[in-house]
Coordinates of C-alpha atoms in Angstrom, one line a residue:
Chain W
M1 CA 52.1 19.2 -9.0
A2 CA 53.2 16.6 -11.5
H3 CA 50.7 15.4 -14.0
Q4 CA 48.4 12.7 -12.6
P5 CA 48.8 9.2 -14.2
E6 CA 45.9 6.8 -14.4
T7 CA 44.6 6.1 -10.9
V8 CA 45.2 2.5 -9.9
A9 CA 41.9 1.7 -8.2
G10 CA 42.5 0.1 -4.9
G11 CA 46.3 0.6 -5.2
T12 CA 48.8 2.5 -3.2
L13 CA 49.7 6.1 -3.7
V14 CA 52.9 7.6 -2.4
L15 CA 52.4 11.4 -2.3
G16 CA 55.4 13.6 -1.6
V17 CA 54.4 17.1 -0.8
G18 CA 56.1 20.4 -0.1
S19 CA 57.9 23.2 -1.9
L20 CA 61.2 22.7 -3.5
L21 CA 62.0 26.4 -2.9
M22 CA 61.5 26.3 0.9
G23 CA 64.5 24.6 2.4
D24 CA 63.7 21.3 4.1
D25 CA 60.0 21.6 3.0
A26 CA 61.3 20.0 -0.2
V27 CA 62.0 16.7 1.5
G28 CA 58.7 15.1 0.6
V29 CA 59.0 15.9 -3.0
L30 CA 62.7 14.8 -3.2
A31 CA 61.8 11.5 -1.6
A32 CA 59.0 11.0 -4.2
Q33 CA 61.5 11.8 -6.9
R34 CA 64.0 9.2 -5.6
L35 CA 61.2 6.6 -5.4
Q36 CA 59.9 7.2 -8.9
G37 CA 61.5 4.5 -11.1
H38 CA 63.3 2.9 -8.1
P39 CA 64.1 -0.7 -8.9
D40 CA 62.8 -1.9 -5.5
L41 CA 59.4 -0.2 -6.0
P42 CA 56.7 -2.8 -5.7
P43 CA 54.2 -3.1 -8.6
G44 CA 50.8 -1.4 -8.2
V45 CA 52.4 1.6 -6.4
T46 CA 51.9 5.1 -7.9
V47 CA 54.4 7.8 -6.8
L48 CA 53.4 11.4 -7.2
D49 CA 55.0 14.8 -6.6
G50 CA 52.1 16.6 -4.8
G51 CA 54.0 19.9 -4.7
T52 CA 52.0 22.6 -3.0
A53 CA 48.6 21.7 -4.6
G54 CA 46.6 22.1 -1.3
L55 CA 43.0 21.2 -2.0
G56 CA 44.0 20.1 -5.4
L57 CA 45.3 16.9 -3.7
I58 CA 41.8 15.8 -2.7
P59 CA 40.8 14.4 -6.1
V60 CA 44.3 12.9 -6.4
L61 CA 43.8 10.8 -3.2
D62 CA 40.3 9.6 -4.2
G63 CA 40.1 5.9 -5.3
Y64 CA 43.3 4.5 -3.6
R65 CA 43.2 1.9 -0.9
R66 CA 46.3 3.2 0.8
A67 CA 48.1 6.5 0.7
V68 CA 51.6 7.1 2.0
V69 CA 52.2 10.8 2.5
V70 CA 55.7 12.2 2.9
D71 CA 56.1 15.8 4.2
A72 CA 58.2 18.0 6.4
V73 CA 56.4 18.0 9.8
P74 CA 57.5 20.2 12.7
M75 CA 57.3 17.7 15.6
G76 CA 59.8 19.2 18.1
L77 CA 62.4 16.5 17.3
A78 CA 65.9 16.8 16.2
P79 CA 66.3 18.0 12.5
G80 CA 66.2 15.0 10.2
A81 CA 64.3 12.8 12.6
I82 CA 61.7 10.6 10.8
R83 CA 58.5 9.6 12.3
R84 CA 55.8 7.3 10.9
F85 CA 52.2 7.7 12.1
V86 CA 48.8 6.8 10.8
W87 CA 46.4 9.6 9.9
H88 CA 43.8 8.5 12.5
E89 CA 46.4 8.7 15.3
A90 CA 47.4 12.2 14.4
R91 CA 45.6 15.2 15.8
P92 CA 45.0 17.4 12.8
I93 CA 44.9 21.1 13.4
P94 CA 43.3 22.4 10.2
H95 CA 44.0 26.0 9.2
G96 CA 40.3 26.2 8.7
G97 CA 40.4 27.2 5.0
A98 CA 38.6 30.3 6.2
V99 CA 41.5 32.7 6.0
S100 CA 42.5 32.3 2.4
L101 CA 42.7 29.5 0.0
H102 CA 46.3 30.6 -0.7
Q103 CA 47.0 29.1 2.7
T104 CA 45.3 25.8 2.6
D105 CA 47.7 23.1 3.5
L106 CA 48.0 19.3 3.5
T107 CA 46.1 19.0 6.8
D108 CA 43.2 20.9 5.4
A109 CA 43.2 18.8 2.3
L110 CA 43.2 15.6 4.3
V111 CA 40.5 16.8 6.7
L112 CA 38.3 17.9 3.8
A113 CA 39.0 14.6 1.9
E114 CA 38.0 12.6 5.0
T115 CA 34.8 14.7 5.5
L116 CA 33.9 14.1 1.8
G117 CA 34.6 10.3 2.0
M118 CA 37.4 10.7 -0.5
L119 CA 40.3 9.7 1.8
P120 CA 41.8 6.3 1.2
P121 CA 40.9 3.9 4.1
E122 CA 44.6 3.6 5.1
V123 CA 46.7 6.8 5.3
V124 CA 50.2 6.6 6.6
I125 CA 52.3 9.8 7.0
F126 CA 56.1 9.9 7.1
G127 CA 57.0 13.1 8.8
V128 CA 60.5 14.5 8.7
Q129 CA 61.5 17.1 11.2
P130 CA 62.8 20.1 9.2
G131 CA 65.9 22.0 10.3
H132 CA 65.0 25.2 8.4
L133 CA 62.1 26.3 6.2
E134 CA 63.6 29.4 4.6
W135 CA 63.3 30.5 1.0
D136 CA 66.0 29.5 -1.5
R137 CA 68.0 27.3 0.8
P138 CA 69.1 23.8 0.1
L139 CA 68.2 20.9 2.5
S140 CA 69.9 21.3 5.9
P141 CA 72.7 18.7 6.4
A142 CA 70.7 16.7 8.9
V143 CA 67.7 16.3 6.5
E144 CA 70.0 15.7 3.6
R145 CA 71.5 12.8 5.6
A146 CA 68.1 11.5 6.5
L147 CA 66.9 11.3 2.9
P148 CA 68.3 7.8 2.0
Q149 CA 66.9 6.5 5.3
L150 CA 63.6 8.0 4.5
V151 CA 63.5 6.3 1.0
D152 CA 64.5 3.0 2.7
A153 CA 61.7 3.4 5.2
L154 CA 59.2 4.1 2.5
L155 CA 60.3 1.1 0.5
G156 CA 59.9 -1.0 3.6
E157 CA 56.4 0.4 4.1
L158 CA 55.4 -0.3 0.6
R159 CA 56.6 -3.9 0.8
S160 CA 54.4 -4.5 3.9
E161 CA 50.7 -5.0 3.7
Chain J
M1 CA 53.9 44.0 7.1
T2 CA 51.0 42.2 8.7
R3 CA 49.1 43.5 11.7
K4 CA 48.4 41.1 14.4
S5 CA 44.9 39.8 13.8
T6 CA 42.3 40.5 16.5
Q7 CA 38.8 39.3 16.9
P8 CA 35.9 41.5 16.1
A9 CA 35.6 43.9 19.1
P10 CA 32.5 46.0 19.0
E11 CA 32.6 48.9 21.4
A12 CA 29.5 51.0 22.0
V13 CA 30.4 54.6 22.8
N14 CA 26.9 56.0 22.8
G15 CA 23.8 55.9 20.6
S16 CA 25.4 57.9 17.8
Q17 CA 29.0 56.7 18.2
V18 CA 29.9 53.1 18.1
R19 CA 33.4 51.7 17.7
I20 CA 33.8 48.4 16.0
T21 CA 37.1 46.9 15.1
V22 CA 37.5 43.8 13.0
H23 CA 40.9 43.0 11.8
H24 CA 41.4 40.4 9.2
V25 CA 38.4 39.9 6.8
T26 CA 38.6 36.3 5.8
R27 CA 38.1 34.4 2.6
V28 CA 39.9 36.9 0.4
E29 CA 43.4 36.5 -0.9
G30 CA 45.9 38.7 1.0
H31 CA 45.7 41.1 3.9
G32 CA 43.5 44.1 4.5
N33 CA 41.2 45.8 7.0
I34 CA 37.8 47.5 6.7
V35 CA 37.6 50.7 8.7
V36 CA 34.3 52.4 9.3
D37 CA 34.0 55.5 11.5
V38 CA 30.6 57.1 12.1
R39 CA 30.5 60.0 14.6
N40 CA 27.3 61.7 15.8
G41 CA 25.5 59.9 13.0
T42 CA 27.9 61.2 10.4
L43 CA 30.1 58.9 8.3
E44 CA 33.6 60.2 8.9
R45 CA 35.7 57.4 7.4
C46 CA 34.9 54.2 5.5
E47 CA 37.6 52.5 3.6
L48 CA 39.4 49.3 2.8
E49 CA 42.9 49.6 4.3
I50 CA 45.5 47.6 2.4
I51 CA 48.3 46.7 4.7
E52 CA 50.2 44.1 2.9
T53 CA 53.7 44.8 1.9
P54 CA 54.4 45.9 -1.7
R55 CA 56.2 43.2 -3.6
F56 CA 58.2 45.1 -6.2
F57 CA 57.9 42.6 -9.0
E58 CA 58.5 45.4 -11.6
A59 CA 61.9 46.1 -10.0
M60 CA 62.7 42.4 -10.1
L61 CA 62.2 42.4 -13.9
R62 CA 64.6 45.2 -14.6
G63 CA 67.8 43.8 -16.1
R64 CA 66.4 40.4 -16.8
P65 CA 66.1 38.8 -20.2
Y66 CA 62.6 39.1 -21.7
T67 CA 62.3 35.3 -21.9
Q68 CA 62.1 35.2 -18.1
A69 CA 59.4 37.8 -17.6
S70 CA 56.4 35.6 -17.9
H71 CA 57.9 33.0 -15.5
I72 CA 58.7 35.6 -12.9
T73 CA 55.4 37.5 -13.1
S74 CA 53.3 34.3 -13.0
R75 CA 54.6 34.1 -9.4
I76 CA 52.6 37.3 -8.6
C77 CA 49.6 35.0 -8.1
G78 CA 49.0 31.3 -7.5
I79 CA 45.4 31.6 -8.8
C80 CA 45.9 33.9 -11.8
A81 CA 49.3 32.5 -12.8
C82 CA 48.2 31.8 -16.4
G83 CA 46.7 35.3 -16.6
H84 CA 49.9 37.0 -15.5
A85 CA 51.9 34.9 -17.8
T86 CA 49.7 35.7 -20.7
A87 CA 49.7 39.4 -20.1
S88 CA 53.4 39.3 -19.7
L89 CA 53.8 37.4 -23.0
R90 CA 51.5 39.8 -24.8
A91 CA 53.5 42.8 -23.5
T92 CA 56.8 41.2 -24.7
E93 CA 55.3 40.1 -28.0
R94 CA 53.8 43.4 -28.8
A95 CA 57.1 45.1 -27.9
L96 CA 59.1 42.7 -30.1
S97 CA 56.6 42.7 -33.1
V98 CA 55.8 39.0 -32.7
Q99 CA 53.1 37.7 -35.0
L100 CA 51.3 34.8 -33.3
S101 CA 50.0 31.8 -35.3
D102 CA 46.3 31.1 -35.2
Q103 CA 47.1 27.9 -33.3
T104 CA 48.9 29.9 -30.5
V105 CA 46.0 32.3 -30.2
L106 CA 43.6 29.3 -29.9
L107 CA 45.7 27.5 -27.3
R108 CA 46.2 30.7 -25.3
R109 CA 42.4 31.1 -25.2
L110 CA 41.9 27.6 -23.9
V111 CA 44.4 28.2 -21.1
M112 CA 42.7 31.5 -20.1
H113 CA 39.3 29.7 -20.1
G114 CA 40.7 27.0 -17.9
E115 CA 42.0 29.7 -15.5
M116 CA 38.8 31.6 -15.5
L117 CA 36.9 28.4 -14.7
D118 CA 39.3 27.4 -11.9
S119 CA 39.3 30.8 -10.2
H120 CA 35.5 31.5 -10.5
I121 CA 34.7 28.0 -9.2
L122 CA 37.0 28.5 -6.3
H123 CA 35.5 31.9 -5.5
V124 CA 31.8 31.2 -5.9
Y125 CA 31.8 27.8 -4.2
M126 CA 34.5 28.0 -1.6
L127 CA 34.6 31.7 -0.7
V128 CA 31.1 33.1 -1.5
A129 CA 28.7 30.2 -1.0
P130 CA 29.6 29.7 2.8
D131 CA 28.1 33.2 3.4
F132 CA 24.7 32.1 2.1
L133 CA 24.8 28.5 3.4
G134 CA 25.3 29.6 7.0
V135 CA 28.8 28.2 7.5
G136 CA 32.1 29.8 8.2
S137 CA 34.2 28.2 5.5
V138 CA 34.6 25.4 3.1
I139 CA 35.5 22.8 5.8
P140 CA 32.1 22.9 7.6
L141 CA 30.5 23.2 4.2
A142 CA 31.9 19.8 3.4
T143 CA 30.0 18.4 6.3
S144 CA 26.7 20.3 5.7
H145 CA 26.8 20.2 1.9
P146 CA 29.2 17.5 0.8
D147 CA 27.7 17.2 -2.7
I148 CA 28.3 20.9 -3.3
V149 CA 32.0 20.7 -2.3
K150 CA 32.5 17.5 -4.3
R151 CA 31.0 19.2 -7.4
A152 CA 33.2 22.2 -6.9
L153 CA 36.3 20.0 -6.6
R154 CA 35.3 18.0 -9.7
M155 CA 34.9 21.2 -11.8
K156 CA 38.1 22.7 -10.4
Q157 CA 40.0 19.5 -11.4
F158 CA 38.8 19.8 -14.9
A159 CA 39.8 23.4 -15.1
G160 CA 43.3 22.7 -13.7
E161 CA 43.8 19.8 -16.2
L162 CA 42.7 21.9 -19.1
C163 CA 45.4 24.5 -18.2
A164 CA 47.9 21.8 -17.6
A165 CA 47.2 20.1 -20.9
F166 CA 48.3 23.2 -22.9
A167 CA 50.4 25.2 -20.4
G168 CA 52.3 22.3 -18.9
R169 CA 50.9 22.9 -15.5
H170 CA 48.2 25.1 -14.0
T171 CA 50.0 27.0 -11.3
H172 CA 53.0 28.8 -12.8
P173 CA 52.6 27.5 -16.4
I174 CA 55.8 26.4 -18.0
A175 CA 54.9 25.6 -21.6
M176 CA 53.8 29.1 -22.7
T177 CA 56.7 31.1 -24.1
V178 CA 57.2 34.2 -26.1
G179 CA 55.8 33.5 -29.6
G180 CA 54.0 30.3 -28.8
F181 CA 54.2 27.0 -26.8
T182 CA 57.0 24.5 -26.0
H183 CA 54.6 21.6 -25.5
F184 CA 51.6 20.3 -27.4
P185 CA 49.0 17.8 -26.2
S186 CA 48.3 14.7 -28.2
R187 CA 45.0 14.3 -30.1
Q188 CA 43.8 11.7 -27.6
Q189 CA 44.4 14.2 -24.8
V190 CA 42.4 16.8 -26.6
E191 CA 39.6 14.4 -27.4
A192 CA 39.5 13.3 -23.7
L193 CA 39.2 16.9 -22.6
R194 CA 36.5 17.6 -25.2
E195 CA 34.5 14.6 -23.8
R196 CA 35.0 15.8 -20.2
A197 CA 34.0 19.4 -21.0
E198 CA 30.8 18.2 -22.5
A199 CA 30.1 15.9 -19.5
L200 CA 30.7 18.9 -17.2
R201 CA 27.4 20.5 -18.4
A202 CA 25.5 18.7 -15.7
D203 CA 27.7 20.2 -13.0
V204 CA 27.4 23.6 -14.7
D205 CA 23.6 23.4 -14.7
A206 CA 23.6 22.4 -11.0
T207 CA 25.8 25.4 -10.3
V208 CA 23.4 27.7 -12.0
E209 CA 20.5 26.1 -10.1
L210 CA 22.3 26.5 -6.7
F211 CA 23.3 30.1 -7.2
A212 CA 19.8 31.0 -8.5
T213 CA 18.4 30.2 -5.1
L214 CA 20.8 32.4 -3.0
P215 CA 19.5 35.7 -1.6
Y216 CA 22.0 38.3 -2.9
P217 CA 21.9 41.7 -1.2
Q218 CA 20.2 44.2 -3.6
F219 CA 22.5 47.2 -2.8
E220 CA 23.3 49.2 -5.9
R221 CA 25.4 52.2 -6.8
E222 CA 26.0 53.4 -10.3
T223 CA 29.6 53.4 -11.3
E224 CA 31.8 53.1 -14.4
F225 CA 32.7 49.6 -15.6
V226 CA 35.9 48.8 -17.5
A227 CA 36.7 45.6 -19.4
L228 CA 38.5 44.5 -22.6
V229 CA 36.1 44.5 -25.5
Q230 CA 36.4 42.7 -28.8
P231 CA 34.1 42.8 -31.8
D232 CA 31.6 39.9 -31.8
D233 CA 33.4 38.0 -29.0
Y234 CA 33.4 37.6 -25.2
G235 CA 37.2 37.3 -25.2
F236 CA 39.7 37.7 -22.4
I237 CA 43.0 38.4 -24.3
D238 CA 43.8 41.6 -26.2
G239 CA 41.1 43.9 -27.7
M240 CA 40.3 47.5 -26.8
I241 CA 39.7 48.9 -23.3
G242 CA 35.9 49.3 -23.1
S243 CA 34.1 51.6 -20.6
T244 CA 30.5 52.2 -19.9
D245 CA 31.4 55.9 -19.7
H246 CA 33.8 56.4 -22.6
P247 CA 34.4 55.1 -26.1
P248 CA 36.9 52.2 -26.3
R249 CA 40.6 53.0 -26.2
P250 CA 43.6 51.0 -27.5
V251 CA 45.4 49.0 -24.8
D252 CA 48.5 51.2 -25.3
E253 CA 46.5 54.0 -23.7
Y254 CA 45.9 52.1 -20.5
R255 CA 47.5 54.8 -18.4
Q256 CA 44.8 57.2 -19.5
V257 CA 42.3 54.8 -18.0
T258 CA 44.1 53.7 -14.9
N259 CA 45.5 57.0 -13.7
E260 CA 47.2 55.3 -10.8
R261 CA 47.6 57.3 -7.6
L262 CA 48.7 56.6 -4.1
A263 CA 46.1 56.3 -1.3
V264 CA 47.2 57.0 2.2
H265 CA 45.3 54.0 3.7
S266 CA 46.6 51.5 1.1
T267 CA 49.8 50.0 0.1
A268 CA 48.2 49.2 -3.3
K269 CA 47.6 52.1 -5.7
H270 CA 44.1 53.3 -6.5
T271 CA 42.8 54.1 -10.0
A272 CA 40.2 56.4 -11.5
H273 CA 39.0 57.1 -15.1
Q274 CA 35.8 59.0 -15.9
R275 CA 34.6 59.1 -12.3
E276 CA 36.1 58.9 -8.9
S277 CA 36.5 55.1 -9.3
Y278 CA 35.6 52.3 -11.6
M279 CA 34.9 48.5 -11.4
V280 CA 36.6 45.7 -13.3
G281 CA 35.8 42.0 -13.2
A282 CA 33.1 39.6 -14.2
L283 CA 30.2 42.2 -13.7
A284 CA 32.1 44.8 -15.8
R285 CA 32.6 42.3 -18.6
F286 CA 29.0 41.2 -18.4
N287 CA 27.8 44.8 -18.6
L288 CA 30.0 45.6 -21.5
K289 CA 29.7 42.5 -23.7
H290 CA 26.9 40.3 -22.5
M291 CA 25.5 40.2 -26.0
H292 CA 28.5 38.1 -27.0
L293 CA 27.9 35.4 -24.3
H294 CA 27.1 31.9 -25.4
P295 CA 23.3 31.5 -25.6
R296 CA 23.4 29.0 -22.7
A297 CA 25.2 31.6 -20.6
Q298 CA 22.7 34.3 -21.6
A299 CA 19.9 31.9 -20.5
A300 CA 21.7 31.3 -17.2
A301 CA 22.0 35.1 -16.7
A302 CA 18.2 35.4 -17.2
H303 CA 17.6 32.5 -14.8
L304 CA 19.9 34.1 -12.2
G305 CA 18.2 37.5 -12.5
L306 CA 21.2 39.2 -14.0
S307 CA 20.5 41.8 -16.7
A308 CA 22.7 44.7 -18.1
P309 CA 23.3 47.3 -16.9
C310 CA 23.6 45.8 -13.4
F311 CA 25.0 48.2 -10.7
K312 CA 24.8 45.7 -7.9
P313 CA 28.3 44.8 -6.8
Y314 CA 27.2 41.7 -4.9
Y315 CA 26.1 40.4 -8.3
N316 CA 29.7 40.1 -9.4
S317 CA 29.6 36.6 -8.1
V318 CA 26.5 35.9 -10.2
A319 CA 28.3 37.3 -13.3
Q320 CA 31.1 34.8 -12.4
V321 CA 28.6 31.9 -12.5
V322 CA 27.4 33.2 -15.9
E323 CA 31.0 33.2 -17.1
I324 CA 31.5 29.6 -15.9
V325 CA 28.6 28.6 -18.2
H326 CA 30.1 30.6 -21.1
C327 CA 33.6 29.3 -20.6
V328 CA 32.6 25.6 -20.6
E329 CA 30.6 26.1 -23.8
D330 CA 33.4 28.0 -25.4
V331 CA 35.9 25.4 -24.3
V332 CA 33.8 22.7 -26.1
R333 CA 33.8 25.0 -29.2
L334 CA 37.5 25.8 -29.1
L335 CA 38.4 22.1 -28.6
D336 CA 36.3 21.2 -31.6
T337 CA 38.2 23.8 -33.6
A338 CA 41.5 22.4 -32.3
L339 CA 40.5 18.8 -33.3
E340 CA 39.2 19.9 -36.7
R341 CA 42.5 21.8 -37.5
G342 CA 44.7 19.3 -35.7
I343 CA 47.3 20.5 -33.2
V344 CA 50.7 20.7 -34.9
P345 CA 53.9 21.2 -33.0
E346 CA 55.4 24.5 -34.2
D347 CA 58.3 26.7 -33.2
P348 CA 57.6 29.9 -31.4
A349 CA 57.2 32.9 -33.7
P350 CA 60.4 35.0 -34.0
V351 CA 61.1 38.3 -32.2
T352 CA 62.6 41.5 -33.6
L353 CA 64.9 43.2 -31.1
R354 CA 65.4 46.9 -31.5
P355 CA 66.4 49.8 -29.2
G356 CA 63.8 50.9 -26.7
A357 CA 61.0 48.5 -27.8
R358 CA 57.9 49.0 -25.7
G359 CA 54.7 47.0 -25.5
V360 CA 51.5 46.7 -23.5
G361 CA 49.8 43.3 -22.8
A362 CA 46.2 43.4 -21.6
V363 CA 44.3 40.3 -20.4
D364 CA 40.9 40.2 -18.7
V365 CA 41.8 37.8 -15.9
P366 CA 39.2 36.5 -13.5
R367 CA 39.2 39.6 -11.3
G368 CA 39.3 42.1 -14.1
V369 CA 41.6 43.7 -16.7
L370 CA 45.3 43.2 -16.1
F371 CA 48.0 45.3 -17.8
H372 CA 51.7 44.6 -18.2
E373 CA 54.0 47.0 -20.0
Y374 CA 57.6 46.4 -20.7
Q375 CA 60.4 48.3 -22.3
I376 CA 63.0 46.0 -23.7
G377 CA 66.5 46.9 -24.9
E378 CA 68.2 45.7 -28.1
D379 CA 70.2 43.3 -25.9
G380 CA 66.9 41.6 -24.9
L381 CA 67.0 42.9 -21.3
I382 CA 64.0 44.5 -19.7
Q383 CA 64.7 48.2 -19.0
E384 CA 61.3 49.1 -17.5
A385 CA 58.2 47.3 -16.4
N386 CA 54.8 48.3 -15.1
C387 CA 52.0 46.0 -13.9
V388 CA 48.5 47.2 -13.1
I389 CA 46.5 44.6 -11.3
P390 CA 42.6 44.3 -11.3
T391 CA 42.2 44.4 -7.5
G392 CA 44.1 47.7 -7.4
Q393 CA 41.6 49.1 -9.9
N394 CA 38.7 48.0 -7.8
L395 CA 39.9 49.3 -4.4
G396 CA 38.6 52.9 -4.9
N397 CA 35.2 51.5 -6.1
I398 CA 35.0 49.2 -3.0
D399 CA 35.6 52.3 -0.7
R400 CA 32.8 54.2 -2.5
D401 CA 30.4 51.2 -2.3
M402 CA 31.0 50.9 1.4
R403 CA 30.4 54.7 1.9
A404 CA 27.1 54.4 0.1
L405 CA 26.2 51.1 1.8
V406 CA 27.0 51.9 5.5
P407 CA 24.4 54.7 6.0
T408 CA 21.7 52.3 4.8
L409 CA 22.7 49.7 7.4
L410 CA 23.0 51.8 10.5
S411 CA 19.8 50.5 12.1
E412 CA 21.2 47.0 11.8
P413 CA 23.1 45.2 14.5
E414 CA 26.9 45.6 14.2
D415 CA 27.4 41.9 13.3
V416 CA 25.1 42.3 10.4
I417 CA 26.9 45.4 9.2
R418 CA 30.2 43.8 9.5
H419 CA 29.1 40.6 7.7
R420 CA 27.5 42.6 4.9
L421 CA 30.7 44.7 4.4
E422 CA 32.8 41.6 4.4
M423 CA 30.5 40.0 1.8
L424 CA 30.8 43.2 -0.3
V425 CA 34.6 43.0 -0.3
R426 CA 34.4 39.3 -1.0
A427 CA 32.0 39.9 -4.0
Y428 CA 34.9 41.8 -5.7
D429 CA 37.0 38.6 -5.3
P430 CA 39.9 40.7 -4.3
C431 CA 43.4 39.3 -4.6
I432 CA 45.2 41.7 -2.3
S433 CA 48.4 39.6 -2.5
C434 CA 48.5 40.5 -6.1
S435 CA 47.7 44.1 -5.8
T436 CA 50.4 45.1 -3.3
H437 CA 50.0 43.2 -2.4
F438 CA 44.1 40.7 3.8
L439 CA 41.2 41.9 5.4
N440 CA 40.2 43.3 8.8
V441 CA 37.1 45.4 9.6
E442 CA 37.2 48.3 12.0
F443 CA 34.2 50.4 12.9
V444 CA 34.7 53.6 14.8
G445 CA 31.3 55.0 15.9
K446 CA 27.9 54.7 14.3

């Protein structure tokens, strides 16, 4: 995970998560990288590469008014399809954290953050349907093509209040 | 290879033979099964099966430049990444006659303290505490005891940031290199860390108070303890290999301590030194060098009811709490030293390549002593590598603890036996992914 800058209390956090080494799982991180320093990025927005930090994401989320999370999400759609949904509409299926903390994922982190009252009041998730999630593969062509659209959709989200 | 996980399935055969199968012991890192077989009241089999696939990191290193070894081996573990990187660097540096600056030694210690804190906080709060607080995992714990989970996350965050300040990032450190560092924090960063470390004392005290109230099982079995020892120091990097049964040996003689051998029921090798098995980790360190703990850590040990020699494996978690106290105090001290001397950017110390250079790196990582050994050619390529992981060294001892424990529990309901065995394995904080590299419990008769 990238080094955390000063939290902008009450601001917006864009959090791209995933592994750069796992095919289309990289899409969230790549989107965050494209947004960082983007000329159209509104002021008061912090963009972070959340990598695979799992529960380490909880303190990162704390203190923001709004979090926009970007990740590869298997949704049974065509590869590259982008879907926006708000956290409270989603049906989280936590891993449970019981098996191993090597395996905690974004959902566990969000559920735990919510339980602890550390989740921003507004959480929007941009899910991208992955084509493949294998080691050491670049983005699939469909997800590669979706990346500019994803960045545009995120900028649109960030401009809206 | 992972076996399909099944739910605990007790099967009573008759009064003296009970078959219980639990695959997948949770809240440990990696995949393993506990198998217990008691027939006609006799314990026939009792062991921790390690079924995870070996990962062949040593083979991956062969033919690679020595500069890559610490980055490759840090991937053995997402929790002990700094420990693997440090052991790797020490093996390379000792092979290539690298003389480290005092500053590098100081900064490496800070990184290891950060990792020790991060790993111990994770283990005692998120993996061990749920057993005592009547919940199945950290997620219900967040509902029943939110303040405890928030404290753990706060402490973990500090530990991670401490590692990141010096090693570039916590998981898979990037700024530690052969001979030194490639990144140095600013004075303001170090001052901020110093302030936060001091402020962490309130959380540390609350941690000691919490763990002092938990009812640890009192099972004990005498065994040999092995840890790195240093004169007048409770250090984690370098030193001699100390044992409660044998005078200290140089780290180069680690194979005479580990004596690795294959075990039929385990894809991780077992080890033995002066007895059939030995234990490494926080309890081993406490038993061998408690006199060098910070006075606040010694006071915490007394408050927690821990005194040396302690042969109670469940108290490994207690020893981890003591080490949390020690590390925070030592971090304050080390950061003071860093501020006093000033952190000066410097080039890594030079290497001397020569044919067939060989070196052993030893680091006492959270779960116990870790050895890396490399042979490096004159061309700088690694010719041979060997890594001996703490969990592997503990497996034989876990088997023997279970064999001693099970007969004392036979009058208990099977659920109690199962839970007690799972807790025992968890007390060792095993990282099975590293050592092979899960946990299921199987009882066959009682």
